[in-house]
Short mmCIF file of C-alpha atoms in Angstrom, two decimals:
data_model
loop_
_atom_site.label_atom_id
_atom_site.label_comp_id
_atom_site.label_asym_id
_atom_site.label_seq_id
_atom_site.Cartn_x
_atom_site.Cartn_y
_atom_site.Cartn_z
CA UNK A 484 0.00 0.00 0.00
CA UNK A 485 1.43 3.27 -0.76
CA UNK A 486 1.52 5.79 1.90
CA UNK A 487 1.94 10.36 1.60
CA UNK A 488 1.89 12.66 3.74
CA UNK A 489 3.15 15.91 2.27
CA UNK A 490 4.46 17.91 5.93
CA UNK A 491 7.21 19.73 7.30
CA UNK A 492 9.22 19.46 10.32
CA UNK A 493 7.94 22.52 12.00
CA UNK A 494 4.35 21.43 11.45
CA UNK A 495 2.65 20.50 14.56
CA UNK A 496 -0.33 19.62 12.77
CA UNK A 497 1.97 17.63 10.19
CA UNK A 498 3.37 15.78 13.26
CA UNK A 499 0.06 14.57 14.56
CA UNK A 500 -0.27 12.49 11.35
CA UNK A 501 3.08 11.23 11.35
CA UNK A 502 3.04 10.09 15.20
CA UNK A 503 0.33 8.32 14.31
CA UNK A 504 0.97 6.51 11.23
CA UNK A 505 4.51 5.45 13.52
CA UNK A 506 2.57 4.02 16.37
CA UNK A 507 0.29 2.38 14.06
CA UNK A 508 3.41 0.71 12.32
CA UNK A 509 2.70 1.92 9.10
CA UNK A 510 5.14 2.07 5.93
CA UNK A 511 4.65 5.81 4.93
CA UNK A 512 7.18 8.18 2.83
CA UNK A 513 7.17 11.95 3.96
CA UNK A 514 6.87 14.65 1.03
CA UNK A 515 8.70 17.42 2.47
CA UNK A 516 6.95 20.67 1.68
CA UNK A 517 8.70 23.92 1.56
CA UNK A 518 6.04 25.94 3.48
CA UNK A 519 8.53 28.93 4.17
CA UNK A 520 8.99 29.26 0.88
CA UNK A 521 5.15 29.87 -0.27
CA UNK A 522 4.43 26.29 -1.70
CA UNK A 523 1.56 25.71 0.19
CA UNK A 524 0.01 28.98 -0.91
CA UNK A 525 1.41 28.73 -4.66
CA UNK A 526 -1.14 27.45 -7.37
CA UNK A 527 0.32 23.80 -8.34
CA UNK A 528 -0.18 23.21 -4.43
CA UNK A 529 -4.02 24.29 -4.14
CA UNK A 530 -4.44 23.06 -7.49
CA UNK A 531 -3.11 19.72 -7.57
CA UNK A 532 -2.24 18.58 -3.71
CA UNK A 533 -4.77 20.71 -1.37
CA UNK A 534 -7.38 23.65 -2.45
CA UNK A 535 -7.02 25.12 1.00
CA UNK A 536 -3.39 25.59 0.89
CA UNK A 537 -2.31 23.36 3.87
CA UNK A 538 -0.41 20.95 5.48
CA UNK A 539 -1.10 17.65 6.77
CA UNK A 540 -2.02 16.14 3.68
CA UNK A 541 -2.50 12.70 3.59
CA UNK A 542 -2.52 10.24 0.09
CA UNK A 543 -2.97 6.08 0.38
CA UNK A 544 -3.73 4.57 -2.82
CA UNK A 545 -4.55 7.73 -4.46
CA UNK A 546 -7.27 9.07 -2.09
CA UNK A 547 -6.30 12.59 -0.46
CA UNK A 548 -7.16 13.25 2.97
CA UNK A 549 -6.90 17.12 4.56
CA UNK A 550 -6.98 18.56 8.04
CA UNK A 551 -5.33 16.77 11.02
CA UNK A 552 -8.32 16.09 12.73
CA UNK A 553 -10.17 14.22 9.55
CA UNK A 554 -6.86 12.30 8.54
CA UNK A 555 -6.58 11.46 12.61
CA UNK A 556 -10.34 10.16 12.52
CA UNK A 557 -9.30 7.93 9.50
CA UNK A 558 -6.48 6.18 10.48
CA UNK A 559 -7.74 5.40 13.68
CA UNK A 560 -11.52 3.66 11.99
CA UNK A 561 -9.30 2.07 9.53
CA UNK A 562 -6.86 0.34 11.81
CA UNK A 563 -9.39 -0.28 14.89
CA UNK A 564 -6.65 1.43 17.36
CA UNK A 565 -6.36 5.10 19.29
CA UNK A 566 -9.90 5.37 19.12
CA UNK A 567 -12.87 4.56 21.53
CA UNK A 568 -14.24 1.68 22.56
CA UNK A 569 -18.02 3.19 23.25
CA UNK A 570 -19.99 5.77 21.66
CA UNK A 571 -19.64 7.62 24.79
CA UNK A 572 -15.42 7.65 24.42
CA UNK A 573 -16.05 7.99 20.35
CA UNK A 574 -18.04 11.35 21.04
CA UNK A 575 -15.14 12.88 24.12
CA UNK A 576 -12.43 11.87 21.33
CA UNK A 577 -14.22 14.30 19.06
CA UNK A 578 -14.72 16.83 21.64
CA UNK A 579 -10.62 16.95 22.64
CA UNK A 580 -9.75 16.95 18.80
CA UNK A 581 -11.87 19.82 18.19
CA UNK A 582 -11.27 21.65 21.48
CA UNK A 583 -7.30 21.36 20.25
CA UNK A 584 -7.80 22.36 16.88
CA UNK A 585 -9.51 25.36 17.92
CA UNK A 586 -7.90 26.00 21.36
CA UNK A 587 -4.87 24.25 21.47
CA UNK A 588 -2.79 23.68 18.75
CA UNK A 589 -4.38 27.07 17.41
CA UNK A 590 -3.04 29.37 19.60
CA UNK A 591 0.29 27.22 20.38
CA UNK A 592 0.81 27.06 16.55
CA UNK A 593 0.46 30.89 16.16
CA UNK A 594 2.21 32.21 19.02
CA UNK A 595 5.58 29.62 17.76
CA UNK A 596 5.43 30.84 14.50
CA UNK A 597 5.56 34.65 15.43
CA UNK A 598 8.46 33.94 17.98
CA UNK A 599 10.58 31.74 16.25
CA UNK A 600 10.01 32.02 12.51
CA UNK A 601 8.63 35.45 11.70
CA UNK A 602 11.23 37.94 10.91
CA UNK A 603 11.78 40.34 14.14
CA UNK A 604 11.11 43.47 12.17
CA UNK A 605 7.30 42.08 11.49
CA UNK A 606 6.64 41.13 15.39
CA UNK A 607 4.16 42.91 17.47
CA UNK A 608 4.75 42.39 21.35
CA UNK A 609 0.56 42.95 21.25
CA UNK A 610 -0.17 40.28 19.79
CA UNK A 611 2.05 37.93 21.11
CA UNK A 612 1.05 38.92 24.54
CA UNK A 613 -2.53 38.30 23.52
CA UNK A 614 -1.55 35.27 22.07
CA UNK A 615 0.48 34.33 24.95
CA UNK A 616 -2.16 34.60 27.57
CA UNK A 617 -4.74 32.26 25.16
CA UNK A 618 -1.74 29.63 25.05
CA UNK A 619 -1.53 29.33 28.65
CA UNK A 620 -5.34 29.36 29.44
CA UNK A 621 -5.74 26.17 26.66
CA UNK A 622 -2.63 24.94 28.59
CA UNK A 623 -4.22 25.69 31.93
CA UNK A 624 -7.38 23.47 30.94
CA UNK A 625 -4.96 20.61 29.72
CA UNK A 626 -3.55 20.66 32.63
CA UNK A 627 -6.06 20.11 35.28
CA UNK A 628 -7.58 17.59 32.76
CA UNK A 629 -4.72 15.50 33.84
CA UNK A 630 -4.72 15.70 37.21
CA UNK A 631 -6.77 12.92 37.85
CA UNK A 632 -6.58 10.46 34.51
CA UNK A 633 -3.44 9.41 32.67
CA UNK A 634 -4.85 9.80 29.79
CA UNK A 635 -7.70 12.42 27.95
CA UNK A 636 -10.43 9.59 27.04
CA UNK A 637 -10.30 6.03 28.33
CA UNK A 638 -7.53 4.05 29.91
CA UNK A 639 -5.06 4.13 27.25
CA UNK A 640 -3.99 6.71 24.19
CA UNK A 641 -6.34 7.72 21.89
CA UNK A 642 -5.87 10.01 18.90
CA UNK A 643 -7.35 12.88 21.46
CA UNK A 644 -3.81 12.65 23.14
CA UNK A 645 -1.68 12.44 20.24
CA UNK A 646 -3.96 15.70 18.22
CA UNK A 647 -3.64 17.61 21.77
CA UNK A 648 0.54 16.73 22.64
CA UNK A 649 2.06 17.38 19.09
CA UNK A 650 3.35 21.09 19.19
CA UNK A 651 4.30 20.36 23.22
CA UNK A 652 7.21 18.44 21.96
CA UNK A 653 8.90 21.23 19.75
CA UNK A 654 12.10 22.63 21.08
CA UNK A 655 11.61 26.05 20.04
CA UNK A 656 10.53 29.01 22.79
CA UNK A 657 6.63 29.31 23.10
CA UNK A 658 6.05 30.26 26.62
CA UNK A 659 5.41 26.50 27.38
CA UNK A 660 8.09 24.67 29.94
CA UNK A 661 7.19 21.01 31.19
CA UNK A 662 8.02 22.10 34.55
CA UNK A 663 5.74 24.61 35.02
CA UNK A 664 2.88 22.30 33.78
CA UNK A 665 3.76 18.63 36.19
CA UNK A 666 0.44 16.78 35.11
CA UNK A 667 0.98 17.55 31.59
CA UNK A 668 4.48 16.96 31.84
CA UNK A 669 3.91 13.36 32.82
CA UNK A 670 1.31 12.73 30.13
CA UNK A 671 4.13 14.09 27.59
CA UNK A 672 6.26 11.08 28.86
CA UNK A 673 3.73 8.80 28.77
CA UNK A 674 3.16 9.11 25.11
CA UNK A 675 6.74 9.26 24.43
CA UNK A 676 7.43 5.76 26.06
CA UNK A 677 4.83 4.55 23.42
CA UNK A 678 6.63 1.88 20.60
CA UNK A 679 6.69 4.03 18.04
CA UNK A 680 7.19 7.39 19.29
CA UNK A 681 9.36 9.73 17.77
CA UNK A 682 10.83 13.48 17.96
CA UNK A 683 8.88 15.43 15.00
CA UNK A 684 12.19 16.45 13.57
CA UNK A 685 13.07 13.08 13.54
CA UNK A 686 9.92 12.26 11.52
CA UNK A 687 9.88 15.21 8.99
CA UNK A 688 12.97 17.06 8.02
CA UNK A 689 12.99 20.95 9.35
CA UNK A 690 12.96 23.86 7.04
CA UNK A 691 15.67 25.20 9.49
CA UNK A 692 17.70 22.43 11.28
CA UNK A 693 19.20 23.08 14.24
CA UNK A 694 23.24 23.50 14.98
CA UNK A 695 25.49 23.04 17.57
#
């Protein structure tokens, strides 16, 4: 079967698909997109790859799949694993993956981008205080979410863990430390002792790789 997902290292949302396809044990070849560089907004990208000039995208046997959520719902029905195992756990699964794709990863996303990868002449302190403080509410509610449960839905991960961790892993600056955060912090490790689990930039090559 032959597996696509067209991503870049820096993609959170990217990530998410490729975590997944790794704990699933899938054969899958990344398509490294050059996203700093305009291809997802150029016209052979909307035209040919994704209309909404975006990143996941997913291809197996032909068949394109968008958005991280949708692609996450997929994998998990197809396979029969990281999903629920009621209607009841189906439903919360939802809930997290929309609550993170609105909430979460959203804000997280945004506020990474404008500290690490937009030019320093084009940042406004404004809005990356105001996106600072919506980071660290979403974080806030993660957090006490895990006070009490290792894991968001059920009693073992679900794609609701793996849409909600995957820019909490990045190494760049975002106002987000794993000390400051201990039940969250412990969930992170959980998922990262999973067979499987990998570093995104060890999954999808970075735009700009880090040096020592």
């Amino acid at each position: 079967m032959n597996r696509e997902l067209y991503c870049f290292g820096e993609s959170g949302a990217s990530y998410k698909i490729a975590l997944t396809l790794e704990i699933l044990k899938l054969d899958w070849t990344p398509i490294f997109v050059d996203f700093f560089k305009g291809e997802t907004r150029s016209a052979p990208f909307r035209e040919e790859i994704n209309s909404m000039g975006e990143c996941p995208v997913y291809i197996e046997n032909g068949q394109s799949y968008a958005q991280s959520g949708v692609i996450l719902k997929y994998l998990s029905e197809q396979h029969g694993q990281l999903g629920g195992t009621t209607a009841q756990e189906m439903r919360s699964i939802d809930r997290w993956i929309l609550w993170d794709n609105h909430k979460l990863s959203s804000q997280v996303g945004v506020l990474r981008f404008l500290k690490n990868f937009l030019p320093a002449e084009n940042r406004s302190e404004d809005v990356i205080n105001f996106m600072t403080a919506r980071a660290q509410a979403a974080l806030q509610i993660l957090e006490l979410e895990l006070a009490d449960k290792d894991w968001l839905v059920g009693e073992k991960i679900s794609i609701a863990d793996i849409s909600c961790c995957s820019y909490l892993y990045y190494p760049e600056e975002f106002g987000f430390t794993r000390s400051e955060y201990p039940n969250i912090d412990r969930w992170l490790t959980r998922i990262s002792n999973q067979a499987g689990w990998k570093h995104p930039y060890d999954l999808m090559k970075p735009a700009f790789p880090k040096t020592t």
